[in-house]
């Protein structure tokens, strides 16, 4: 019944006179498409995910039989014990390890790289987690993949104190090019402990122990007790999930970035689908595509409520840097 109601609403939405701005509460009305384009090949936008992620990988080298502390650019710190890595046949590697890390600490880069904080909750529905960090790690020996033979302690910086965080991973897809969906690792705990360098400088943050390569997030489920609902975004043809994404960025000290996972081709509407967005949450709905050499993007500030529809009308265009700065300044 609810789906039928939404379809009727969207149908009316397309038939009556329309609103003039995507930044205000839209009255029911038509969405005019003065700049409607020919069909868009989504290959360029899909490729932009790797084009965003790969250059941000930081590479370190060390001997496997030497204890190592790695400090990445955004203050992710890893403590690696000697003999941590082994060959795929189980033998301990005697030689150099090439170790790489990708750090994601702001919503602009997360969205530009087509990542999100979407995670599976206890009801097996998908909701945007509140995250303090997203990072990816990998290691090789002479260009060959390796396995971890031990544990690594990881420190992530955060000025948000006294949070009840958990460790999340992406078990269904753990490679650099994955569409990441977070799942909690209940057997591992996250604890609050600052980092102090040799000069006595202190960085606030959290630590956890990890034992595999791949994607990680220090995050928590949204503690809001508000009723939850679904959101919609109308973007003019020819945009769809084949060539675009719609994100929800919470106005929060922690990073909350949802990625809409459904598209109604009949009504040309993106949706969050799982009805897991707490109402009365201040946020921005962000549309992103890349039909050619530049990104197209737009945003609509909202206070969430069940069934709310935003409209993408006046897209901006620019480079990845322009997109990241635009999102981080919302």
Coordinates of C-alpha atoms in Angstrom, one line a residue, residues 66-294:
X66 CA 61.6 -5.8 11.5
X67 CA 58.9 -4.3 13.8
X68 CA 57.5 -1.3 12.0
X69 CA 55.4 1.8 12.9
X70 CA 53.6 3.3 9.9
X71 CA 52.2 6.8 10.1
X72 CA 50.0 7.8 7.2
X73 CA 49.3 11.3 6.0
X74 CA 46.1 11.7 7.9
X75 CA 47.5 10.2 11.1
X76 CA 46.3 6.6 10.8
X77 CA 49.1 4.7 12.6
X78 CA 49.8 1.0 12.3
X79 CA 52.0 -1.0 14.6
X80 CA 53.3 -4.1 12.7
X81 CA 55.3 -6.8 14.5
X82 CA 58.1 -8.7 12.9
X83 CA 57.0 -11.8 10.9
X84 CA 53.5 -10.5 10.4
X85 CA 53.2 -11.5 6.8
X86 CA 53.4 -14.9 5.1
X87 CA 53.3 -16.4 1.6
X88 CA 50.1 -18.0 0.4
X89 CA 51.6 -21.4 1.1
X90 CA 52.1 -20.5 4.8
X91 CA 55.8 -19.8 4.9
X92 CA 57.0 -16.7 6.6
X93 CA 58.3 -14.1 4.2
X94 CA 62.0 -13.3 4.6
X95 CA 62.3 -10.0 2.7
X96 CA 60.7 -6.7 1.9
X97 CA 57.0 -6.0 2.2
X98 CA 55.3 -3.4 0.1
X99 CA 52.4 -2.0 2.2
X100 CA 49.7 0.4 1.0
X101 CA 47.0 2.3 2.8
X102 CA 44.1 4.4 1.6
X103 CA 42.7 6.8 4.2
X104 CA 39.2 8.4 4.0
X105 CA 38.5 11.0 6.7
X106 CA 36.1 13.5 5.0
X107 CA 32.8 13.1 3.3
X108 CA 33.9 14.8 0.1
X109 CA 36.5 12.2 -0.7
X110 CA 34.2 9.4 0.5
X111 CA 31.5 10.5 -2.0
X112 CA 33.9 11.3 -4.8
X113 CA 35.4 7.8 -4.5
X114 CA 31.9 6.2 -4.5
X115 CA 32.1 4.9 -0.9
X116 CA 29.6 5.3 1.9
X117 CA 29.1 4.4 5.5
X118 CA 26.2 2.1 4.6
X119 CA 26.2 -0.9 7.0
X120 CA 24.1 -3.9 7.9
X121 CA 22.3 -3.4 11.3
X122 CA 20.9 -6.0 13.7
X123 CA 17.6 -6.1 11.7
X124 CA 19.6 -7.0 8.6
X125 CA 18.6 -3.7 7.0
X126 CA 21.1 -1.2 5.6
X127 CA 21.6 2.2 7.4
X128 CA 24.3 4.9 7.2
X129 CA 26.7 4.3 10.1
X130 CA 28.3 7.1 12.0
X131 CA 32.0 6.6 11.2
X132 CA 35.2 8.1 12.6
X133 CA 37.4 6.6 9.8
X134 CA 37.4 4.5 6.6
X135 CA 40.7 3.0 5.5
X136 CA 41.9 0.2 3.2
X137 CA 45.2 -1.7 3.6
X138 CA 47.0 -4.1 1.3
X139 CA 50.4 -5.8 1.3
X140 CA 52.6 -7.6 -1.3
X141 CA 56.0 -9.3 -1.6
X142 CA 57.8 -9.0 -4.9
X143 CA 54.5 -8.1 -6.5
X144 CA 52.7 -11.2 -5.1
X145 CA 49.8 -11.2 -2.7
X146 CA 50.5 -12.2 0.9
X147 CA 48.5 -13.2 4.0
X148 CA 48.7 -11.9 7.6
X149 CA 50.3 -14.3 10.0
X150 CA 49.7 -12.0 13.0
X151 CA 47.8 -9.0 14.2
X152 CA 48.2 -5.3 13.6
X153 CA 47.3 -2.6 16.0
X154 CA 45.7 0.4 14.3
X155 CA 45.2 3.9 15.7
X156 CA 42.8 6.3 14.0
X157 CA 42.6 10.0 14.9
X158 CA 39.3 11.5 16.2
X159 CA 38.5 14.6 18.2
X160 CA 35.1 13.0 19.1
X161 CA 35.7 11.6 22.6
X162 CA 33.9 8.8 24.6
X163 CA 32.2 7.1 21.6
X164 CA 31.1 3.5 21.7
X165 CA 32.7 2.4 18.5
X166 CA 32.9 -1.0 16.8
X167 CA 35.1 -2.4 14.1
X168 CA 33.4 -2.9 10.7
X169 CA 34.7 -4.7 7.6
X170 CA 33.5 -5.4 4.1
X171 CA 33.4 -9.3 4.0
X172 CA 31.5 -9.6 0.7
X173 CA 34.0 -7.6 -1.3
X174 CA 37.4 -6.7 0.1
X175 CA 39.4 -5.3 -2.9
X176 CA 40.3 -1.8 -3.7
X177 CA 37.6 -1.5 -6.4
X178 CA 34.7 -2.8 -4.3
X179 CA 31.4 -1.3 -3.6
X180 CA 31.8 -1.5 0.2
X181 CA 29.0 -2.6 2.5
X182 CA 30.0 -2.6 6.2
X183 CA 29.4 -5.4 8.6
X184 CA 30.3 -5.4 12.3
X185 CA 33.1 -7.6 13.7
X186 CA 31.7 -8.4 17.2
X187 CA 34.7 -10.3 18.4
X188 CA 37.0 -7.3 18.1
X189 CA 36.7 -4.2 20.3
X190 CA 37.6 -0.6 19.7
X191 CA 39.1 1.3 22.6
X192 CA 39.9 5.0 23.1
X193 CA 43.5 5.8 23.6
X194 CA 45.5 8.8 22.3
X195 CA 48.8 8.6 20.4
X196 CA 51.9 10.4 21.6
X197 CA 54.9 10.9 19.3
X198 CA 58.5 11.1 20.3
X199 CA 58.2 14.9 20.8
X200 CA 55.4 14.5 23.2
X201 CA 52.7 15.6 20.8
X202 CA 49.3 14.0 21.6
X203 CA 46.7 13.0 19.0
X204 CA 43.2 11.9 20.3
X205 CA 41.7 8.8 18.8
X206 CA 40.8 5.2 19.0
X207 CA 42.6 1.8 18.5
X208 CA 41.7 -1.7 17.5
X209 CA 43.4 -4.9 16.5
X210 CA 43.0 -6.3 13.0
X211 CA 44.1 -9.6 11.5
X212 CA 43.3 -9.3 7.8
X213 CA 44.0 -7.0 4.8
X214 CA 41.2 -5.0 3.2
X215 CA 38.6 -2.4 4.2
X216 CA 38.0 -1.2 7.7
X217 CA 35.9 1.4 9.5
X218 CA 35.7 2.5 13.1
X219 CA 32.0 3.3 13.4
X220 CA 28.7 3.0 15.3
X221 CA 25.1 2.6 14.6
X222 CA 23.0 5.7 14.6
X223 CA 21.7 6.1 18.2
X224 CA 18.7 8.3 17.2
X225 CA 15.4 7.1 18.7
X226 CA 13.4 8.9 16.1
X227 CA 11.1 6.9 13.8
X228 CA 12.8 5.9 10.6
X229 CA 11.7 6.3 7.0
X230 CA 12.6 6.4 3.4
X231 CA 13.9 9.2 1.1
X232 CA 13.6 9.9 -2.6
X233 CA 15.5 12.0 -5.1
X234 CA 14.2 12.9 -8.6
X235 CA 16.9 13.6 -11.2
X236 CA 16.0 14.3 -14.8
X237 CA 16.5 11.7 -17.5
X238 CA 19.0 10.2 -18.6
X239 CA 20.4 9.8 -15.1
X240 CA 20.1 6.5 -13.2
X241 CA 22.2 4.1 -11.1
X242 CA 23.9 3.1 -14.3
X243 CA 25.7 6.4 -14.5
X244 CA 25.1 8.3 -11.3
X245 CA 24.7 8.1 -7.5
X246 CA 22.7 9.9 -4.9
X247 CA 24.2 10.3 -1.4
X248 CA 22.8 11.4 1.9
X249 CA 25.4 13.3 4.1
X250 CA 24.4 13.8 7.7
X251 CA 25.2 17.2 9.3
X252 CA 27.2 15.4 12.1
X253 CA 30.6 15.6 13.9
X254 CA 31.0 11.9 12.8
X255 CA 30.8 11.0 9.2
X256 CA 27.5 9.7 8.0
X257 CA 27.2 9.1 4.3
X258 CA 24.4 7.0 2.9
X259 CA 24.3 5.8 -0.7
X260 CA 20.8 5.4 -2.3
X261 CA 20.6 1.8 -3.6
X262 CA 17.4 1.7 -5.6
X263 CA 16.1 3.4 -8.8
X264 CA 12.6 3.4 -10.1
X265 CA 13.0 3.7 -13.9
X266 CA 9.3 4.3 -14.5
X267 CA 9.3 7.5 -12.3
X268 CA 13.0 8.2 -12.6
X269 CA 13.4 8.4 -8.9
X270 CA 16.4 7.3 -6.7
X271 CA 15.6 6.0 -3.2
X272 CA 17.2 4.9 0.0
X273 CA 15.0 1.8 -0.1
X274 CA 15.5 0.4 3.5
X275 CA 13.5 3.0 5.5
X276 CA 16.4 3.4 7.9
X277 CA 16.8 7.2 7.9
X278 CA 15.8 8.8 11.3
X279 CA 13.4 11.7 10.8
X280 CA 14.3 15.2 11.9
X281 CA 17.9 14.7 10.9
X282 CA 19.7 17.7 9.3
X283 CA 21.4 16.5 6.1
X284 CA 22.1 17.1 2.4
X285 CA 21.0 15.0 -0.5
X286 CA 23.9 15.0 -3.0
X287 CA 23.6 13.9 -6.7
X288 CA 26.8 13.0 -8.5
X289 CA 27.5 11.9 -12.1
X290 CA 30.3 12.1 -14.6
X291 CA 29.0 11.9 -18.2
X292 CA 32.3 13.1 -19.7
X293 CA 35.5 14.6 -18.4
X294 CA 34.0 16.6 -15.6

